[in-house]
Amino acid sequence: MQLLKQPSEEYLRISEEPSHSSQQTKKQLLILDLNGTLISRLKTNGRGYYARPHYEQFLEFIFKHFTVMVWSSARQQSVQMMCKIFKQPLELVWNRNHFELDRNQFYGKTETIKDLNKVWHHFSNQYGAKSTIILDDTDSKLVYQPYNLIHVKTFDFKDIIEGATDNELLRVIRYLDVLRLQSNVASFIRNNPFNAGKDYEIITDYKLDAAMVHYNKKGHIIQMFKRPKRALSDDDHTEEKQPAKKKKKNKKQKTKSTVIAPPIVASTDIYDDDDDVKIPLRPQTKKKLKSIVNNIKQKKKPKA
């Protein structure tokens, strides 16, 4: 008969004890999962992995305020590769060897459980349910101590490439900043779960929330993933500001209007009435023209 996997009576009793906020003199223990929580592995051999957006800011915060260790269900070699993201020394690093699996379970797709009693025993009960936090994207791994878990959304680099954003680690920082001052971690998480409500929401920054660092299999940074332009999804109700279209300036073409003067018709008739003259003439010119016309008329008169 398979034993029912559930928290012990002692653990539940501790989680029901009230917690109060106070300045901690001793750092709490923070246990980190890797794949799906802090990094996303590339399945193709030799490609390495992506680190979650905002991971550097997150690591800076936790090493300042917590004692940090890693417990991953991946094999030792893979864990060593993924731990290249840490720039500061870890208190402890556990891998698949620390689950007490038989050979078939070890090499198969076996569901693993992280029993924190093993960690507490390793530290000679220096830490316990009141002072231990574990960050993981799989809640089924913490069936024995569910109220010590910060359950985060699974990080998959493909989601970012396809247009999603991820600021989960910034939300965790806000939560941890409150949790680190609690006298009873299990009690606080039980009554104030991480994913309940919007107390720890962060305003989306499209550029920063899509920035992933690509590590190769040796743990060296290859490049930063940057998505150049946002693609709006059906679930995105925020109107993206489109660049204003430049209005074409309708410049009126200034065409030089050519005034075509009426043709001057040569005529031998000069009118004394100036209103009948088609083109105004200077008095000197008019006088001269009259003289010429008179001379012409004189020449046309028949001889007596």
PDB file of C-alpha atoms in Angstrom:
ATOM      1  CA  MET A   1       0.000   0.000   0.000  1.00  0.00           C
ATOM      2  CA  GLN A   2       1.406   3.356  -1.080  1.00  0.00           C
ATOM      3  CA  LEU A   3       1.800   5.888   1.702  1.00  0.00           C
ATOM      4  CA  LEU A   4      -0.176   9.105   1.331  1.00  0.00           C
ATOM      5  CA  LYS A   5       2.142  12.034   0.662  1.00  0.00           C
ATOM      6  CA  GLN A   6       1.061  14.911   2.871  1.00  0.00           C
ATOM      7  CA  PRO A   7       2.467  17.287   5.503  1.00  0.00           C
ATOM      8  CA  SER A   8       3.102  15.965   8.970  1.00  0.00           C
ATOM      9  CA  GLU A   9       0.972  16.981  11.937  1.00  0.00           C
ATOM     10  CA  GLU A  10       3.968  18.734  13.477  1.00  0.00           C
ATOM     11  CA  TYR A  11       4.560  20.774  10.339  1.00  0.00           C
ATOM     12  CA  LEU A  12       0.904  21.834  10.119  1.00  0.00           C
ATOM     13  CA  ARG A  13       0.967  22.881  13.740  1.00  0.00           C
ATOM     14  CA  ILE A  14       3.997  25.114  13.121  1.00  0.00           C
ATOM     15  CA  SER A  15       2.359  26.674  10.049  1.00  0.00           C
ATOM     16  CA  GLU A  16      -0.644  27.657  12.158  1.00  0.00           C
ATOM     17  CA  GLU A  17       1.422  29.577  14.682  1.00  0.00           C
ATOM     18  CA  PRO A  18       1.140  33.345  14.132  1.00  0.00           C
ATOM     19  CA  SER A  19       3.930  35.256  12.469  1.00  0.00           C
ATOM     20  CA  HIS A  20       4.981  38.806  13.236  1.00  0.00           C
ATOM     21  CA  SER A  21       7.261  41.232  11.477  1.00  0.00           C
ATOM     22  CA  SER A  22      10.599  42.018  13.066  1.00  0.00           C
ATOM     23  CA  GLN A  23      14.174  42.831  12.152  1.00  0.00           C
ATOM     24  CA  GLN A  24      15.859  39.466  11.637  1.00  0.00           C
ATOM     25  CA  THR A  25      19.278  39.082  13.221  1.00  0.00           C
ATOM     26  CA  LYS A  26      19.905  35.860  11.308  1.00  0.00           C
ATOM     27  CA  LYS A  27      19.424  35.309   7.594  1.00  0.00           C
ATOM     28  CA  GLN A  28      16.756  32.864   6.460  1.00  0.00           C
ATOM     29  CA  LEU A  29      17.629  29.971   4.140  1.00  0.00           C
ATOM     30  CA  LEU A  30      16.535  30.395   0.508  1.00  0.00           C
ATOM     31  CA  ILE A  31      16.578  27.263  -1.684  1.00  0.00           C
ATOM     32  CA  LEU A  32      16.547  27.772  -5.455  1.00  0.00           C
ATOM     33  CA  ASP A  33      15.372  25.513  -8.222  1.00  0.00           C
ATOM     34  CA  LEU A  34      17.091  26.024 -11.589  1.00  0.00           C
ATOM     35  CA  ASN A  35      15.439  24.813 -14.795  1.00  0.00           C
ATOM     36  CA  GLY A  36      12.023  26.418 -15.250  1.00  0.00           C
ATOM     37  CA  THR A  37      12.617  28.772 -12.325  1.00  0.00           C
ATOM     38  CA  LEU A  38      15.805  30.736 -13.002  1.00  0.00           C
ATOM     39  CA  ILE A  39      16.863  29.346 -16.364  1.00  0.00           C
ATOM     40  CA  SER A  40      15.390  27.646 -19.429  1.00  0.00           C
ATOM     41  CA  ARG A  41      17.491  24.978 -21.094  1.00  0.00           C
ATOM     42  CA  LEU A  42      17.797  24.558 -24.849  1.00  0.00           C
ATOM     43  CA  LYS A  43      17.059  20.956 -25.772  1.00  0.00           C
ATOM     44  CA  THR A  44      19.492  20.907 -28.689  1.00  0.00           C
ATOM     45  CA  ASN A  45      22.876  19.564 -27.595  1.00  0.00           C
ATOM     46  CA  GLY A  46      25.544  22.159 -27.027  1.00  0.00           C
ATOM     47  CA  ARG A  47      23.219  25.171 -27.083  1.00  0.00           C
ATOM     48  CA  GLY A  48      23.263  25.939 -23.353  1.00  0.00           C
ATOM     49  CA  TYR A  49      20.414  27.854 -21.720  1.00  0.00           C
ATOM     50  CA  TYR A  50      18.728  31.231 -21.241  1.00  0.00           C
ATOM     51  CA  ALA A  51      18.680  33.074 -17.916  1.00  0.00           C
ATOM     52  CA  ARG A  52      15.328  34.531 -16.859  1.00  0.00           C
ATOM     53  CA  PRO A  53      14.771  38.287 -17.358  1.00  0.00           C
ATOM     54  CA  HIS A  54      15.879  40.345 -14.319  1.00  0.00           C
ATOM     55  CA  TYR A  55      17.923  37.438 -12.887  1.00  0.00           C
ATOM     56  CA  GLU A  56      20.947  39.645 -12.123  1.00  0.00           C
ATOM     57  CA  GLN A  57      18.866  42.065 -10.046  1.00  0.00           C
ATOM     58  CA  PHE A  58      17.239  39.096  -8.318  1.00  0.00           C
ATOM     59  CA  LEU A  59      20.565  37.442  -7.445  1.00  0.00           C
ATOM     60  CA  GLU A  60      21.988  40.681  -6.105  1.00  0.00           C
ATOM     61  CA  PHE A  61      18.999  41.010  -3.770  1.00  0.00           C
ATOM     62  CA  ILE A  62      18.908  37.446  -2.433  1.00  0.00           C
ATOM     63  CA  PHE A  63      22.642  37.157  -1.716  1.00  0.00           C
ATOM     64  CA  LYS A  64      22.397  40.349   0.287  1.00  0.00           C
ATOM     65  CA  HIS A  65      19.479  39.214   2.472  1.00  0.00           C
ATOM     66  CA  PHE A  66      19.514  35.371   2.534  1.00  0.00           C
ATOM     67  CA  THR A  67      21.677  32.320   2.864  1.00  0.00           C
ATOM     68  CA  VAL A  68      21.360  30.756  -0.600  1.00  0.00           C
ATOM     69  CA  MET A  69      21.562  27.145  -1.767  1.00  0.00           C
ATOM     70  CA  VAL A  70      20.485  25.219  -4.895  1.00  0.00           C
ATOM     71  CA  TRP A  71      18.465  22.026  -5.093  1.00  0.00           C
ATOM     72  CA  SER A  72      17.742  20.802  -8.604  1.00  0.00           C
ATOM     73  CA  SER A  73      16.379  17.508  -9.921  1.00  0.00           C
ATOM     74  CA  ALA A  74      18.835  17.686 -12.848  1.00  0.00           C
ATOM     75  CA  ARG A  75      21.998  15.603 -12.952  1.00  0.00           C
ATOM     76  CA  GLN A  76      25.213  16.823 -11.394  1.00  0.00           C
ATOM     77  CA  GLN A  77      26.936  17.840 -14.631  1.00  0.00           C
ATOM     78  CA  SER A  78      23.917  19.840 -15.803  1.00  0.00           C
ATOM     79  CA  VAL A  79      23.573  21.528 -12.408  1.00  0.00           C
ATOM     80  CA  GLN A  80      27.221  22.568 -12.483  1.00  0.00           C
ATOM     81  CA  MET A  81      26.674  24.086 -15.920  1.00  0.00           C
ATOM     82  CA  MET A  82      23.539  25.977 -14.841  1.00  0.00           C
ATOM     83  CA  CYS A  83      25.197  27.261 -11.670  1.00  0.00           C
ATOM     84  CA  LYS A  84      27.502  29.394 -13.829  1.00  0.00           C
ATOM     85  CA  ILE A  85      24.887  32.145 -13.529  1.00  0.00           C
ATOM     86  CA  PHE A  86      25.909  32.688  -9.887  1.00  0.00           C
ATOM     87  CA  LYS A  87      28.705  35.152  -9.269  1.00  0.00           C
ATOM     88  CA  GLN A  88      28.733  34.643  -5.499  1.00  0.00           C
ATOM     89  CA  PRO A  89      29.398  31.365  -3.627  1.00  0.00           C
ATOM     90  CA  LEU A  90      26.410  29.178  -2.737  1.00  0.00           C
ATOM     91  CA  GLU A  91      26.019  27.666   0.711  1.00  0.00           C
ATOM     92  CA  LEU A  92      25.167  24.266  -0.750  1.00  0.00           C
ATOM     93  CA  VAL A  93      24.455  22.684  -4.166  1.00  0.00           C
ATOM     94  CA  TRP A  94      22.290  19.583  -4.437  1.00  0.00           C
ATOM     95  CA  ASN A  95      21.369  17.695  -7.597  1.00  0.00           C
ATOM     96  CA  ARG A  96      19.546  14.518  -8.648  1.00  0.00           C
ATOM     97  CA  ASN A  97      21.850  12.454  -6.443  1.00  0.00           C
ATOM     98  CA  HIS A  98      20.083  13.867  -3.380  1.00  0.00           C
ATOM     99  CA  PHE A  99      16.662  12.292  -3.984  1.00  0.00           C
ATOM    100  CA  GLU A 100      17.460   8.693  -2.974  1.00  0.00           C
ATOM    101  CA  LEU A 101      16.333   7.298  -6.337  1.00  0.00           C
ATOM    102  CA  ASP A 102      17.060   3.799  -7.600  1.00  0.00           C
ATOM    103  CA  ARG A 103      18.767   3.324 -10.988  1.00  0.00           C
ATOM    104  CA  ASN A 104      15.553   3.199 -13.026  1.00  0.00           C
ATOM    105  CA  GLN A 105      14.144   6.244 -11.284  1.00  0.00           C
ATOM    106  CA  PHE A 106      17.378   8.167 -11.642  1.00  0.00           C
ATOM    107  CA  TYR A 107      17.568   7.725 -15.429  1.00  0.00           C
ATOM    108  CA  GLY A 108      13.825   7.858 -15.999  1.00  0.00           C
ATOM    109  CA  LYS A 109      11.266  10.653 -15.891  1.00  0.00           C
ATOM    110  CA  THR A 110      10.501  10.178 -12.230  1.00  0.00           C
ATOM    111  CA  GLU A 111       8.540  12.752 -10.256  1.00  0.00           C
ATOM    112  CA  THR A 112      10.841  13.972  -7.527  1.00  0.00           C
ATOM    113  CA  ILE A 113       9.917  15.373  -4.103  1.00  0.00           C
ATOM    114  CA  LYS A 114      12.027  17.843  -2.172  1.00  0.00           C
ATOM    115  CA  ASP A 115      11.642  16.933   1.478  1.00  0.00           C
ATOM    116  CA  LEU A 116      13.022  19.878   3.408  1.00  0.00           C
ATOM    117  CA  ASN A 117      13.613  17.655   6.431  1.00  0.00           C
ATOM    118  CA  LYS A 118      16.726  16.419   4.614  1.00  0.00           C
ATOM    119  CA  VAL A 119      18.015  19.979   4.291  1.00  0.00           C
ATOM    120  CA  TRP A 120      17.257  20.801   7.912  1.00  0.00           C
ATOM    121  CA  HIS A 121      19.001  17.631   9.033  1.00  0.00           C
ATOM    122  CA  HIS A 122      22.064  18.544   6.934  1.00  0.00           C
ATOM    123  CA  PHE A 123      22.269  21.925   8.689  1.00  0.00           C
ATOM    124  CA  SER A 124      21.785  20.268  12.112  1.00  0.00           C
ATOM    125  CA  ASN A 125      18.363  21.921  12.456  1.00  0.00           C
ATOM    126  CA  GLN A 126      19.917  25.355  12.189  1.00  0.00           C
ATOM    127  CA  TYR A 127      16.986  26.118   9.905  1.00  0.00           C
ATOM    128  CA  GLY A 128      13.397  24.890   9.988  1.00  0.00           C
ATOM    129  CA  ALA A 129       9.867  25.528   8.752  1.00  0.00           C
ATOM    130  CA  LYS A 130       9.900  29.012  10.275  1.00  0.00           C
ATOM    131  CA  SER A 131      13.070  30.133   8.521  1.00  0.00           C
ATOM    132  CA  THR A 132      13.259  28.307   5.169  1.00  0.00           C
ATOM    133  CA  ILE A 133      11.961  29.415   1.773  1.00  0.00           C
ATOM    134  CA  ILE A 134      12.119  27.432  -1.452  1.00  0.00           C
ATOM    135  CA  LEU A 135      11.563  28.858  -4.938  1.00  0.00           C
ATOM    136  CA  ASP A 136      10.225  26.380  -7.485  1.00  0.00           C
ATOM    137  CA  ASP A 137       7.923  26.238 -10.525  1.00  0.00           C
ATOM    138  CA  THR A 138       6.557  22.768  -9.594  1.00  0.00           C
ATOM    139  CA  ASP A 139       4.377  22.751  -6.490  1.00  0.00           C
ATOM    140  CA  SER A 140       4.050  18.950  -6.438  1.00  0.00           C
ATOM    141  CA  LYS A 141       7.701  18.722  -5.341  1.00  0.00           C
ATOM    142  CA  LEU A 142       6.802  20.332  -2.005  1.00  0.00           C
ATOM    143  CA  VAL A 143       3.940  18.111  -0.853  1.00  0.00           C
ATOM    144  CA  TYR A 144       5.549  17.671   2.554  1.00  0.00           C
ATOM    145  CA  GLN A 145       6.192  21.385   3.213  1.00  0.00           C
ATOM    146  CA  PRO A 146       3.761  23.277   0.932  1.00  0.00           C
ATOM    147  CA  TYR A 147       3.801  26.488   3.005  1.00  0.00           C
ATOM    148  CA  ASN A 148       7.528  27.039   2.548  1.00  0.00           C
ATOM    149  CA  LEU A 149       7.141  27.301  -1.209  1.00  0.00           C
ATOM    150  CA  ILE A 150       7.049  30.369  -3.412  1.00  0.00           C
ATOM    151  CA  HIS A 151       5.427  28.883  -6.473  1.00  0.00           C
ATOM    152  CA  VAL A 152       6.497  30.812  -9.577  1.00  0.00           C
ATOM    153  CA  LYS A 153       5.337  30.548 -13.168  1.00  0.00           C
ATOM    154  CA  THR A 154       7.462  28.233 -15.299  1.00  0.00           C
ATOM    155  CA  PHE A 155      10.024  30.101 -17.372  1.00  0.00           C
ATOM    156  CA  ASP A 156      10.299  28.964 -21.001  1.00  0.00           C
ATOM    157  CA  PHE A 157      12.523  30.953 -23.357  1.00  0.00           C
ATOM    158  CA  LYS A 158      10.225  30.065 -26.283  1.00  0.00           C
ATOM    159  CA  ASP A 159       7.437  32.157 -24.748  1.00  0.00           C
ATOM    160  CA  ILE A 160       9.679  35.224 -24.747  1.00  0.00           C
ATOM    161  CA  ILE A 161      10.762  34.670 -28.338  1.00  0.00           C
ATOM    162  CA  GLU A 162       7.123  34.360 -29.397  1.00  0.00           C
ATOM    163  CA  GLY A 163       6.222  37.707 -27.837  1.00  0.00           C
ATOM    164  CA  ALA A 164       5.579  37.178 -24.097  1.00  0.00           C
ATOM    165  CA  THR A 165       7.143  39.192 -21.282  1.00  0.00           C
ATOM    166  CA  ASP A 166       8.406  37.988 -17.894  1.00  0.00           C
ATOM    167  CA  ASN A 167       8.858  40.064 -14.733  1.00  0.00           C
ATOM    168  CA  GLU A 168       8.275  37.191 -12.293  1.00  0.00           C
ATOM    169  CA  LEU A 169      11.586  37.658 -10.504  1.00  0.00           C
ATOM    170  CA  LEU A 170      10.790  41.300  -9.779  1.00  0.00           C
ATOM    171  CA  ARG A 171       7.529  40.176  -8.173  1.00  0.00           C
ATOM    172  CA  VAL A 172       9.439  37.622  -6.104  1.00  0.00           C
ATOM    173  CA  ILE A 173      11.813  40.343  -4.880  1.00  0.00           C
ATOM    174  CA  ARG A 174       8.843  42.332  -3.564  1.00  0.00           C
ATOM    175  CA  TYR A 175       7.446  39.264  -1.837  1.00  0.00           C
ATOM    176  CA  LEU A 176      10.780  38.257  -0.320  1.00  0.00           C
ATOM    177  CA  ASP A 177      11.340  41.764   0.951  1.00  0.00           C
ATOM    178  CA  VAL A 178       8.281  41.306   3.172  1.00  0.00           C
ATOM    179  CA  LEU A 179       8.870  37.640   3.911  1.00  0.00           C
ATOM    180  CA  ARG A 180      12.457  38.079   5.136  1.00  0.00           C
ATOM    181  CA  LEU A 181      11.195  40.059   8.142  1.00  0.00           C
ATOM    182  CA  GLN A 182       8.665  37.421   9.241  1.00  0.00           C
ATOM    183  CA  SER A 183       9.197  35.346  12.369  1.00  0.00           C
ATOM    184  CA  ASN A 184       7.369  32.351  10.864  1.00  0.00           C
ATOM    185  CA  VAL A 185       7.788  31.857   7.109  1.00  0.00           C
ATOM    186  CA  ALA A 186       5.394  28.891   6.863  1.00  0.00           C
ATOM    187  CA  SER A 187       2.638  30.789   8.637  1.00  0.00           C
ATOM    188  CA  PHE A 188       3.033  33.887   6.493  1.00  0.00           C
ATOM    189  CA  ILE A 189       3.012  31.961   3.182  1.00  0.00           C
ATOM    190  CA  ARG A 190       0.022  29.906   4.314  1.00  0.00           C
ATOM    191  CA  ASN A 191      -2.015  33.046   5.012  1.00  0.00           C
ATOM    192  CA  ASN A 192      -0.512  35.228   2.273  1.00  0.00           C
ATOM    193  CA  PRO A 193       0.321  33.070  -0.774  1.00  0.00           C
ATOM    194  CA  PHE A 194       2.560  34.602  -3.407  1.00  0.00           C
ATOM    195  CA  ASN A 195       0.073  34.298  -6.266  1.00  0.00           C
ATOM    196  CA  ALA A 196      -2.971  35.552  -4.356  1.00  0.00           C
ATOM    197  CA  GLY A 197      -4.108  39.069  -5.169  1.00  0.00           C
ATOM    198  CA  LYS A 198      -2.140  41.789  -6.883  1.00  0.00           C
ATOM    199  CA  ASP A 199      -0.012  43.048  -4.014  1.00  0.00           C
ATOM    200  CA  TYR A 200       3.186  42.138  -5.813  1.00  0.00           C
ATOM    201  CA  GLU A 201       2.334  43.089  -9.390  1.00  0.00           C
ATOM    202  CA  ILE A 202       4.895  44.978 -11.457  1.00  0.00           C
ATOM    203  CA  ILE A 203       4.236  47.359 -14.327  1.00  0.00           C
ATOM    204  CA  THR A 204       5.331  45.682 -17.537  1.00  0.00           C
ATOM    205  CA  ASP A 205       8.426  47.050 -19.217  1.00  0.00           C
ATOM    206  CA  TYR A 206       8.345  45.457 -22.644  1.00  0.00           C
ATOM    207  CA  LYS A 207      12.041  45.873 -23.364  1.00  0.00           C
ATOM    208  CA  LEU A 208      13.467  44.769 -19.998  1.00  0.00           C
ATOM    209  CA  ASP A 209      10.913  41.978 -19.435  1.00  0.00           C
ATOM    210  CA  ALA A 210      12.012  40.307 -22.661  1.00  0.00           C
ATOM    211  CA  ALA A 211      15.780  40.561 -22.089  1.00  0.00           C
ATOM    212  CA  MET A 212      17.302  37.093 -21.697  1.00  0.00           C
ATOM    213  CA  VAL A 213      20.991  36.259 -21.427  1.00  0.00           C
ATOM    214  CA  HIS A 214      22.093  33.298 -23.535  1.00  0.00           C
ATOM    215  CA  TYR A 215      24.728  31.045 -21.921  1.00  0.00           C
ATOM    216  CA  ASN A 216      26.533  28.273 -23.794  1.00  0.00           C
ATOM    217  CA  LYS A 217      27.098  24.814 -22.327  1.00  0.00           C
ATOM    218  CA  LYS A 218      30.359  25.968 -20.719  1.00  0.00           C
ATOM    219  CA  GLY A 219      28.580  28.735 -18.871  1.00  0.00           C
ATOM    220  CA  HIS A 220      29.903  31.597 -20.981  1.00  0.00           C
ATOM    221  CA  ILE A 221      27.591  34.394 -22.065  1.00  0.00           C
ATOM    222  CA  ILE A 222      26.972  34.301 -25.809  1.00  0.00           C
ATOM    223  CA  GLN A 223      24.641  37.246 -26.279  1.00  0.00           C
ATOM    224  CA  MET A 224      21.648  39.108 -24.956  1.00  0.00           C
ATOM    225  CA  PHE A 225      18.338  38.268 -26.576  1.00  0.00           C
ATOM    226  CA  LYS A 226      16.534  41.432 -27.647  1.00  0.00           C
ATOM    227  CA  ARG A 227      13.254  41.513 -29.460  1.00  0.00           C
ATOM    228  CA  PRO A 228      13.312  44.583 -31.714  1.00  0.00           C
ATOM    229  CA  LYS A 229       9.611  45.264 -32.068  1.00  0.00           C
ATOM    230  CA  ARG A 230       6.540  44.365 -30.064  1.00  0.00           C
ATOM    231  CA  ALA A 231       3.946  42.091 -31.602  1.00  0.00           C
ATOM    232  CA  LEU A 232       0.542  42.666 -30.025  1.00  0.00           C
ATOM    233  CA  SER A 233      -1.311  39.515 -29.036  1.00  0.00           C
ATOM    234  CA  ASP A 234      -5.063  38.995 -28.906  1.00  0.00           C
ATOM    235  CA  ASP A 235      -4.952  39.222 -25.112  1.00  0.00           C
ATOM    236  CA  ASP A 236      -3.137  42.534 -25.116  1.00  0.00           C
ATOM    237  CA  HIS A 237      -5.658  45.290 -24.579  1.00  0.00           C
ATOM    238  CA  THR A 238      -3.113  48.068 -24.382  1.00  0.00           C
ATOM    239  CA  GLU A 239      -2.961  50.215 -27.443  1.00  0.00           C
ATOM    240  CA  GLU A 240       0.535  50.491 -28.716  1.00  0.00           C
ATOM    241  CA  LYS A 241       1.548  53.928 -29.701  1.00  0.00           C
ATOM    242  CA  GLN A 242       2.162  53.932 -33.397  1.00  0.00           C
ATOM    243  CA  PRO A 243       4.606  56.379 -34.861  1.00  0.00           C
ATOM    244  CA  ALA A 244       2.824  59.375 -36.183  1.00  0.00           C
ATOM    245  CA  LYS A 245       2.602  59.389 -39.905  1.00  0.00           C
ATOM    246  CA  LYS A 246       4.279  62.313 -41.473  1.00  0.00           C
ATOM    247  CA  LYS A 247       1.763  64.448 -43.179  1.00  0.00           C
ATOM    248  CA  LYS A 248       2.603  65.229 -46.704  1.00  0.00           C
ATOM    249  CA  LYS A 249       2.956  68.888 -47.085  1.00  0.00           C
ATOM    250  CA  ASN A 250       0.791  70.068 -49.906  1.00  0.00           C
ATOM    251  CA  LYS A 251       3.004  72.764 -51.113  1.00  0.00           C
ATOM    252  CA  LYS A 252       1.199  74.930 -53.563  1.00  0.00           C
ATOM    253  CA  GLN A 253       3.242  75.138 -56.650  1.00  0.00           C
ATOM    254  CA  LYS A 254       3.829  78.702 -57.464  1.00  0.00           C
ATOM    255  CA  THR A 255       3.382  79.002 -61.178  1.00  0.00           C
ATOM    256  CA  LYS A 256       4.394  82.177 -62.778  1.00  0.00           C
ATOM    257  CA  SER A 257       1.338  83.540 -64.510  1.00  0.00           C
ATOM    258  CA  THR A 258       2.213  84.784 -67.939  1.00  0.00           C
ATOM    259  CA  VAL A 259       0.093  87.728 -68.950  1.00  0.00           C
ATOM    260  CA  ILE A 260      -0.471  87.583 -72.607  1.00  0.00           C
ATOM    261  CA  ALA A 261      -1.071  91.055 -73.907  1.00  0.00           C
ATOM    262  CA  PRO A 262      -3.544  91.430 -76.723  1.00  0.00           C
ATOM    263  CA  PRO A 263      -1.826  91.790 -80.086  1.00  0.00           C
ATOM    264  CA  ILE A 264      -1.274  95.291 -81.268  1.00  0.00           C
ATOM    265  CA  VAL A 265      -2.940  95.760 -84.561  1.00  0.00           C
ATOM    266  CA  ALA A 266      -1.213  98.207 -86.817  1.00  0.00           C
ATOM    267  CA  SER A 267      -3.685 100.712 -87.996  1.00  0.00           C
ATOM    268  CA  THR A 268      -3.543 103.947 -89.801  1.00  0.00           C
ATOM    269  CA  ASP A 269      -6.520 105.227 -87.848  1.00  0.00           C
ATOM    270  CA  ILE A 270      -5.641 107.213 -84.773  1.00  0.00           C
ATOM    271  CA  TYR A 271      -8.589 108.181 -82.606  1.00  0.00           C
ATOM    272  CA  ASP A 272      -8.702 111.421 -80.730  1.00  0.00           C
ATOM    273  CA  ASP A 273     -10.704 109.711 -77.961  1.00  0.00           C
ATOM    274  CA  ASP A 274      -8.199 108.096 -75.649  1.00  0.00           C
ATOM    275  CA  ASP A 275     -10.802 105.601 -74.412  1.00  0.00           C
ATOM    276  CA  ASP A 276     -10.795 103.941 -77.831  1.00  0.00           C
ATOM    277  CA  VAL A 277      -7.073 103.389 -77.776  1.00  0.00           C
ATOM    278  CA  LYS A 278      -6.372  99.802 -76.932  1.00  0.00           C
ATOM    279  CA  ILE A 279      -2.937 100.425 -75.471  1.00  0.00           C
ATOM    280  CA  PRO A 280      -2.138 103.583 -73.567  1.00  0.00           C
ATOM    281  CA  LEU A 281       0.618 105.642 -75.208  1.00  0.00           C
ATOM    282  CA  ARG A 282       2.799 108.404 -73.942  1.00  0.00           C
ATOM    283  CA  PRO A 283       1.852 111.826 -75.308  1.00  0.00           C
ATOM    284  CA  GLN A 284       5.131 112.115 -77.239  1.00  0.00           C
ATOM    285  CA  THR A 285       4.585 108.762 -78.889  1.00  0.00           C
ATOM    286  CA  LYS A 286       0.986 109.559 -79.723  1.00  0.00           C
ATOM    287  CA  LYS A 287       1.977 112.870 -81.278  1.00  0.00           C
ATOM    288  CA  LYS A 288       4.642 111.229 -83.359  1.00  0.00           C
ATOM    289  CA  LEU A 289       2.287 108.522 -84.558  1.00  0.00           C
ATOM    290  CA  LYS A 290      -0.301 111.124 -85.588  1.00  0.00           C
ATOM    291  CA  SER A 291       2.341 112.919 -87.552  1.00  0.00           C
ATOM    292  CA  ILE A 292       3.334 109.730 -89.354  1.00  0.00           C
ATOM    293  CA  VAL A 293      -0.291 108.885 -90.103  1.00  0.00           C
ATOM    294  CA  ASN A 294      -0.923 112.403 -91.473  1.00  0.00           C
ATOM    295  CA  ASN A 295       2.104 112.121 -93.729  1.00  0.00           C
ATOM    296  CA  ILE A 296       0.828 108.797 -95.043  1.00  0.00           C
ATOM    297  CA  LYS A 297      -2.593 110.272 -95.701  1.00  0.00           C
ATOM    298  CA  GLN A 298      -1.022 113.196 -97.521  1.00  0.00           C
ATOM    299  CA  LYS A 299       0.863 110.844 -99.802  1.00  0.00           C
ATOM    300  CA  LYS A 300      -2.317 108.878-100.584  1.00  0.00           C
ATOM    301  CA  LYS A 301      -4.263 111.962-101.744  1.00  0.00           C
ATOM    302  CA  PRO A 302      -4.736 112.007-105.495  1.00  0.00           C
ATOM    303  CA  LYS A 303      -2.754 114.677-107.350  1.00  0.00           C
ATOM    304  CA  ALA A 304      -4.768 117.602-108.680  1.00  0.00           C
TER     305      ALA A 304
END
